């Protein structure tokens, strides 16, 4: 069978011994050598096919761009450039003539095509699913991480960085070797890039759960690849998406308790790779490779991952009845006044005196406690409300970033919280969360509506700032006073989000 790649072909399936599509008349033998055999996948920007190369008699991969945005074309051409320059067994090979344009029958717009080596195997996301989401062990993880970092070292040495490392973009070949794929978002570190980065004109490439904050803001660097790679191995070592362990309130990824089969040394390395600040991450691939060599050496010397030491449970001691020593017992008062002697000689009176004295001592403390409470209570309630509001701020911020990622991957905004895959519930004890798509390709509103009085409400917004560049801008507005009504949709004015009356921007 020979497939026609024209996007709107009514019947793309054809016999494999003809040159033109029977349904639309488009050529079937591309560049005089490639015949499309089957479709491998597709997304918002293009499709991927398996093709047979008549010259080499091999099966290759054909990527076809079906999105005409100039930025999409630029990213596509960049992938061809990067792959042609990088010669490494862990990177798909592309011939110098692997990139070409194809005009379907009666079409004035070309399809941009890229033919590359077909990496046989499974991507790591599918691989883990085939294992029933069973985590890999440390030996395999160290070996795999060493392989991928070695590939990244080659990429970084050529002044490129990948920008989209995640399990689906790492292939496991049938022989056990790994390959890094999908270089469509790779960037060259050039003077032009640095200049654009400084003024915020760099496209933010986002994959939810794997992209560091600096990349979300269009400030990606080579160390951004290390962050994404660390998150990838959290997935491989736990069998769960990193977002499952993310605490948005405290901005912490609590994953280590779910990977107790690895050594603290290895876990520390992954945490360093995923550090919030770029300066706290390993500065180059060589640093990571050296750490991995040390971990590997420790394993060969017989070191095993330390398990938490169980603290022995000490049985509670038996209560002991206290007997005061003889010297502490009350002695006769020979020099007491008649009144004191009378009171002292009566057990009931002794009790009353003790009660009076006790109350006299205790009541001032009660008054002081009530006074302090009256002063501190408003401050305490204010702090409690701030903690509750922190949830809303964090959730709206996370939803903003996830919508940016969703738009980049799907060329539209998501209409549901569930699609964002953040694990955020639409209803919590203090807030109701919702998504309102104003225009699937232009803007989306996200709200946090306070359920109780005393709390502020919030509105997040994401706008498409430049459709040609796929640039999005996000922001959050907070009511200036406690309110159970979220702010109205803000406006995008000269590239900045302007909050409506009665609210203020959290970016102040």
XYZ file of C-alpha atoms in Angstrom:
508
model
C 0.000 0.000 0.000
C 1.141 3.545 -0.750
C -0.294 6.474 1.222
C -0.963 9.949 -0.096
C 0.209 12.682 2.316
C -2.082 15.420 1.061
C -3.889 16.611 4.251
C -7.414 16.575 2.802
C -7.141 13.633 0.446
C -10.536 11.841 0.408
C -8.942 8.402 0.018
C -5.187 8.369 0.729
C -4.753 4.582 0.391
C -3.358 3.468 -2.969
C -1.718 0.402 -4.522
C 2.053 0.402 -4.114
C 2.777 0.138 -7.846
C 1.422 3.506 -9.014
C 2.970 6.986 -9.048
C -0.045 9.253 -8.489
C -2.890 9.148 -5.968
C -6.062 7.772 -7.486
C -8.217 10.100 -5.381
C -6.470 13.489 -5.610
C -3.692 13.141 -8.175
C -0.786 13.967 -5.833
C 2.565 12.247 -6.334
C 3.164 9.114 -4.286
C 6.912 8.659 -4.878
C 8.328 11.619 -2.979
C 11.619 13.060 -4.229
C 11.686 10.125 -6.609
C 12.677 7.730 -3.798
C 10.341 7.738 -0.774
C 7.079 5.790 -0.743
C 4.832 6.241 2.294
C 3.877 2.898 3.816
C 1.976 3.719 7.007
C 1.137 6.472 9.461
C 2.990 6.405 12.798
C 1.362 9.283 14.610
C 0.195 12.855 14.472
C -0.499 15.994 16.459
C -1.551 19.597 16.119
C 1.375 20.522 13.893
C 2.127 17.523 11.731
C 2.083 13.820 11.020
C 4.718 11.111 11.086
C 4.904 8.295 8.551
C 6.982 5.204 7.900
C 8.491 5.371 4.397
C 10.548 2.992 2.321
C 13.661 4.466 0.722
C 14.119 2.978 -2.761
C 17.803 3.978 -2.849
C 18.928 2.402 0.408
C 16.168 -0.224 0.625
C 15.553 0.771 4.255
C 12.593 1.990 6.264
C 12.816 5.574 7.490
C 10.643 8.134 9.220
C 8.983 10.985 7.360
C 7.776 13.979 9.357
C 5.323 16.225 7.512
C 4.476 19.695 8.811
C 0.828 20.559 8.245
C 0.867 23.845 10.167
C 1.719 26.892 8.072
C 2.690 29.226 10.903
C 6.116 30.772 10.212
C 7.254 29.766 13.701
C 6.227 26.162 13.089
C 8.194 26.172 9.837
C 11.195 27.685 11.636
C 11.126 24.991 14.334
C 10.778 22.299 11.701
C 13.718 23.588 9.674
C 15.744 23.908 12.855
C 15.238 20.217 13.612
C 16.580 19.341 10.169
C 19.601 21.583 10.742
C 20.354 20.177 14.194
C 20.062 16.526 13.171
C 22.190 17.073 10.076
C 24.966 18.572 12.215
C 24.874 16.031 15.037
C 26.495 12.721 14.210
C 25.917 10.370 17.128
C 24.429 6.857 17.387
C 22.024 8.145 20.041
C 20.543 10.738 17.679
C 18.487 9.984 14.530
C 20.612 10.385 11.425
C 19.484 12.803 8.705
C 21.009 12.962 5.232
C 22.006 16.344 3.840
C 19.032 16.172 1.462
C 16.641 14.866 4.122
C 14.708 18.138 4.254
C 12.519 19.075 1.276
C 9.205 20.673 0.351
C 6.384 18.891 -1.458
C 3.497 20.453 -3.379
C 0.349 18.302 -3.388
C -1.747 18.317 -6.544
C -3.407 21.711 -7.221
C -1.949 23.184 -4.007
C -0.179 26.545 -3.826
C 1.184 25.873 -0.341
C 4.022 23.385 0.117
C 4.271 20.687 2.757
C 7.554 20.763 4.653
C 9.054 17.268 4.897
C 11.933 15.732 6.839
C 13.201 12.167 6.377
C 15.351 10.658 9.103
C 16.596 7.363 10.461
C 13.869 5.210 11.993
C 14.688 4.352 15.586
C 13.215 0.909 16.201
C 11.930 0.316 19.703
C 9.698 1.895 22.341
C 9.803 5.326 23.892
C 10.353 5.219 27.649
C 6.779 6.187 28.468
C 5.417 3.245 26.485
C 8.172 1.021 27.860
C 7.179 1.712 31.454
C 3.515 1.134 30.641
C 4.420 -2.229 29.117
C 6.037 -3.066 32.470
C 2.822 -2.186 34.285
C 4.384 1.091 35.496
C 6.916 -0.902 37.515
C 9.917 1.341 38.320
C 13.371 0.541 36.958
C 16.186 -0.325 39.373
C 19.199 1.843 40.187
C 21.624 -0.126 38.016
C 19.507 0.418 34.920
C 18.805 4.037 35.861
C 22.502 4.874 36.249
C 23.288 3.191 32.939
C 20.482 4.993 31.114
C 21.236 8.366 32.656
C 24.884 7.983 31.644
C 23.814 7.249 28.063
C 21.462 10.211 27.776
C 23.874 12.655 29.420
C 26.582 11.504 27.001
C 24.209 12.260 24.119
C 23.370 15.643 25.650
C 27.065 16.361 26.017
C 27.394 16.002 22.244
C 24.378 18.260 21.702
C 25.652 20.918 24.113
C 29.157 20.830 22.631
C 27.596 21.903 19.329
C 26.039 24.872 21.184
C 22.526 23.428 21.033
C 20.125 22.436 23.768
C 17.103 20.181 23.379
C 14.360 22.001 25.393
C 11.870 19.108 25.352
C 13.353 16.138 27.195
C 10.671 13.815 28.555
C 9.960 10.045 28.492
C 8.194 10.046 25.069
C 11.268 11.688 23.510
C 13.717 8.986 24.610
C 13.674 5.756 22.611
C 14.816 2.342 23.828
C 16.185 0.361 20.908
C 15.780 -3.395 20.583
C 19.477 -3.829 21.481
C 19.041 -1.903 24.755
C 20.649 1.360 23.652
C 18.893 4.692 24.076
C 18.303 7.449 21.555
C 17.134 11.029 22.008
C 14.521 12.146 19.476
C 12.306 15.122 18.555
C 14.757 17.975 18.099
C 12.079 20.277 16.715
C 12.359 22.590 19.721
C 16.172 22.564 19.968
C 17.866 25.951 20.051
C 21.319 27.125 19.107
C 23.132 29.207 21.720
C 24.020 32.211 19.582
C 24.415 35.928 20.089
C 21.000 36.429 18.501
C 19.405 33.972 20.915
C 20.974 35.650 23.945
C 19.832 39.081 22.721
C 16.262 37.888 22.133
C 16.292 36.130 25.496
C 17.234 39.353 27.249
C 14.181 41.197 25.902
C 11.762 38.287 26.239
C 11.364 37.363 22.576
C 12.196 33.671 22.888
C 9.447 31.092 22.454
C 8.652 29.263 25.691
C 8.586 25.521 24.988
C 6.647 23.775 27.745
C 5.919 20.168 28.676
C 3.892 20.073 31.883
C 5.779 18.397 34.727
C 9.144 18.452 32.970
C 9.833 22.082 32.053
C 11.740 24.328 34.509
C 10.448 27.776 35.388
C 13.142 29.680 33.500
C 12.168 27.906 30.279
C 8.481 28.642 30.841
C 9.491 32.302 30.952
C 11.459 32.024 27.703
C 14.841 31.939 29.466
C 15.950 28.380 28.685
C 19.619 27.449 28.977
C 21.526 24.203 28.601
C 20.984 23.418 32.293
C 17.234 23.426 31.567
C 17.819 20.082 29.844
C 19.244 18.691 33.100
C 16.093 19.682 35.005
C 13.848 17.912 32.491
C 16.121 14.869 32.516
C 15.971 14.697 36.318
C 12.174 14.795 36.190
C 12.240 12.054 33.543
C 14.149 9.772 35.890
C 11.767 10.528 38.746
C 9.106 9.068 36.461
C 11.243 6.036 35.611
C 12.200 5.364 39.239
C 8.693 5.758 40.695
C 6.417 4.729 37.844
C 4.412 7.916 38.288
C 4.340 11.284 36.564
C 6.382 13.909 38.483
C 3.281 16.080 38.920
C 1.936 13.319 41.205
C 4.565 14.297 43.807
C 4.431 18.057 43.357
C 3.234 20.170 46.275
C 2.218 23.496 44.703
C 1.733 25.176 48.072
C 5.366 24.718 49.109
C 6.775 24.310 45.567
C 8.365 20.981 46.536
C 8.653 17.683 44.662
C 8.362 14.987 47.359
C 9.387 11.916 45.380
C 12.211 10.262 47.342
C 9.963 8.254 49.682
C 8.559 6.570 46.558
C 12.002 5.485 45.316
C 13.572 3.932 48.405
C 15.317 1.317 46.264
C 17.956 3.830 45.137
C 20.886 5.197 47.100
C 20.747 8.631 48.754
C 23.764 9.597 46.639
C 21.866 8.942 43.409
C 18.737 10.684 44.712
C 20.867 13.697 45.670
C 22.228 13.918 42.123
C 18.718 13.918 40.655
C 17.615 16.591 43.130
C 20.608 18.718 42.115
C 19.647 18.347 38.462
C 16.112 19.473 39.358
C 17.175 22.412 41.526
C 14.909 25.423 41.249
C 17.782 27.785 40.460
C 19.954 27.228 37.396
C 23.062 28.108 39.423
C 22.366 25.191 41.790
C 22.260 22.584 39.007
C 25.303 20.825 37.526
C 26.841 23.337 35.134
C 27.730 20.864 32.395
C 27.327 17.241 31.374
C 30.818 16.331 32.569
C 29.872 17.110 36.179
C 26.914 14.722 35.976
C 28.981 12.003 34.310
C 31.614 12.256 37.052
C 28.938 11.937 39.745
C 27.487 8.905 37.969
C 30.949 7.335 37.780
C 31.331 7.791 41.544
C 27.906 6.251 42.171
C 28.749 3.339 39.896
C 32.060 2.800 41.665
C 30.345 2.768 45.060
C 27.926 0.120 43.784
C 30.770 -2.052 42.488
C 32.522 -1.839 45.848
C 29.488 -3.448 47.401
C 27.704 -0.408 48.734
C 23.962 -0.864 48.778
C 21.240 1.724 49.097
C 20.806 2.543 52.727
C 17.411 1.735 54.130
C 15.859 3.870 56.846
C 17.005 2.542 60.207
C 14.089 1.430 62.319
C 14.109 3.136 65.689
C 13.587 0.472 68.402
C 10.329 0.928 70.217
C 11.024 1.433 73.903
C 8.217 0.100 76.126
C 6.792 2.778 78.398
C 8.012 2.628 81.965
C 5.556 1.783 84.736
C 4.272 4.808 86.658
C 5.890 5.230 90.068
C 3.959 6.730 92.988
C 6.016 9.588 94.366
C 6.619 9.566 98.149
C 8.102 12.765 99.497
C 11.153 12.324 101.689
C 10.741 12.685 105.440
C 12.603 15.983 105.455
C 9.987 17.494 103.130
C 6.991 16.629 105.339
C 5.323 19.443 107.288
C 6.882 20.020 110.700
C 5.015 21.461 113.705
C 4.963 25.259 113.799
C 5.827 26.094 117.421
C 6.056 29.827 116.946
C 2.878 30.393 114.977
C 0.222 32.954 115.937
C -3.117 31.624 117.301
C -4.845 32.328 113.965
C -2.214 30.530 111.960
C -2.149 27.703 114.453
C -5.925 27.407 114.250
C -5.987 27.337 110.486
C -3.103 24.955 110.269
C -4.720 22.501 112.630
C -7.853 22.137 110.452
C -7.526 19.938 107.342
C -10.559 21.593 105.718
C -9.194 25.046 106.303
C -5.867 24.010 104.870
C -7.658 23.090 101.666
C -9.539 26.397 101.517
C -6.406 28.439 102.112
C -4.566 26.505 99.424
C -7.460 27.089 97.018
C -7.563 30.821 97.786
C -3.816 31.189 97.412
C -3.889 29.139 94.193
C -6.655 31.241 92.690
C -4.868 34.395 93.703
C -1.796 33.270 91.871
C -3.679 31.862 88.836
C -6.157 34.656 88.089
C -3.533 37.231 87.050
C -2.181 34.701 84.561
C -5.691 34.126 83.174
C -6.125 37.840 82.641
C -2.737 38.134 80.996
C -3.548 35.171 78.732
C -6.868 36.725 77.675
C -5.168 40.054 76.990
C -2.495 38.419 74.828
C -5.166 36.381 73.029
C -7.191 39.492 72.248
C -4.121 41.116 70.748
C -2.835 38.051 68.874
C -6.122 36.632 67.542
C -6.529 39.055 64.605
C -2.913 38.484 63.586
C -3.379 34.718 63.829
C -6.529 34.803 61.700
C -4.778 36.987 59.149
C -1.921 34.492 58.883
C -4.400 31.626 58.552
C -6.170 33.420 55.701
C -2.860 34.088 53.969
C -2.050 30.391 54.128
C -5.421 29.534 52.584
C -4.939 32.185 49.885
C -1.533 30.729 49.126
C -3.309 27.624 47.838
C -5.307 29.677 45.351
C -2.290 31.682 44.187
C -0.253 28.549 43.628
C -3.023 26.623 41.887
C -3.856 29.485 39.524
C -0.161 29.931 38.718
C 0.182 26.213 37.980
C -2.941 26.258 35.805
C -1.600 29.272 33.901
C 1.649 27.462 33.095
C -0.169 24.256 32.205
C -2.420 26.148 29.783
C 0.689 27.594 28.129
C 2.059 24.084 27.729
C -1.263 22.757 26.463
C -1.523 25.498 23.848
C 1.986 24.852 22.591
C 1.285 21.150 22.134
C -2.307 21.370 20.854
C -2.543 24.838 19.273
C -5.537 25.618 21.497
C -6.368 26.102 25.176
C -7.847 23.387 27.382
C -11.454 23.713 28.528
C -11.129 21.501 31.624
C -8.873 21.283 34.658
C -8.539 17.513 34.227
C -6.938 17.907 30.791
C -4.135 19.949 32.353
C -3.059 16.852 34.334
C -2.061 18.784 37.453
C -4.014 16.750 39.992
C -5.881 19.904 41.054
C -9.467 19.370 42.206
C -12.146 21.807 41.080
C -13.427 22.004 44.667
C -11.316 22.332 47.813
C -12.281 23.319 51.335
C -11.669 27.003 50.680
C -11.925 27.546 46.914
C -13.797 26.586 43.749
C -11.661 26.442 40.599
C -12.873 26.743 37.019
C -11.697 27.208 33.421
C -13.381 29.533 30.936
C -11.990 29.470 27.401
C -12.676 32.896 25.901
C -11.291 31.834 22.524
C -9.524 28.473 22.020
C -6.756 30.122 19.999
C -6.560 33.490 21.757
C -7.235 33.524 25.499
C -8.409 31.568 28.524
C -9.573 32.614 32.015
C -8.927 30.579 35.173
C -10.640 31.448 38.439
C -10.321 30.693 42.135
C -13.571 31.658 43.892
C -13.367 31.936 47.678
C -15.947 29.843 49.519
C -15.665 31.595 52.877
C -15.641 35.232 53.910
C -12.322 36.834 54.700
C -10.528 35.320 51.709
C -9.570 37.009 48.456
C -10.468 35.570 45.049
C -8.236 35.236 41.999
C -8.334 35.218 38.212
C -5.576 33.855 36.025
C -5.356 34.613 32.321
C -3.297 33.356 29.399
C -3.171 35.260 26.118
C -1.623 34.384 22.779
C 0.706 37.336 22.406
C 1.991 36.481 18.941
C 0.249 33.793 16.888
C 3.091 33.565 14.391
C 5.673 33.030 17.136
C 3.443 30.854 19.373
C 4.243 33.236 22.225
C 1.872 33.237 25.192
C 1.766 35.508 28.216
C 0.171 34.682 31.559
C -0.727 36.591 34.692
C -2.828 36.490 37.863
C -5.114 39.152 39.351
C -6.096 39.271 43.044
C -9.065 41.122 44.524
C -7.825 44.084 46.546
C -10.157 43.147 49.418
C -11.651 39.854 50.591
C -14.314 38.802 48.110
C -16.140 35.700 46.949
C -16.248 37.031 43.381
C -13.110 36.554 41.234
C -11.854 39.550 39.209
C -13.169 39.973 35.684
C -11.055 38.901 32.723
C -7.974 41.151 32.515
C -6.838 42.767 29.271
C -3.635 42.443 27.298
C -2.299 45.973 26.772
C 0.979 46.493 24.909
C 2.255 43.062 25.833
C 1.340 43.342 29.521
C -1.631 41.998 31.456
C -3.766 44.768 32.952
C -5.997 43.765 35.862
C -9.550 45.190 36.091
C -10.793 47.627 38.728
C -10.988 46.182 42.205
C -8.029 43.872 41.662
C -4.264 43.966 41.499
C -1.600 42.004 39.664
C 0.456 39.478 41.622
C 3.414 40.401 39.414
C 3.774 43.773 41.111
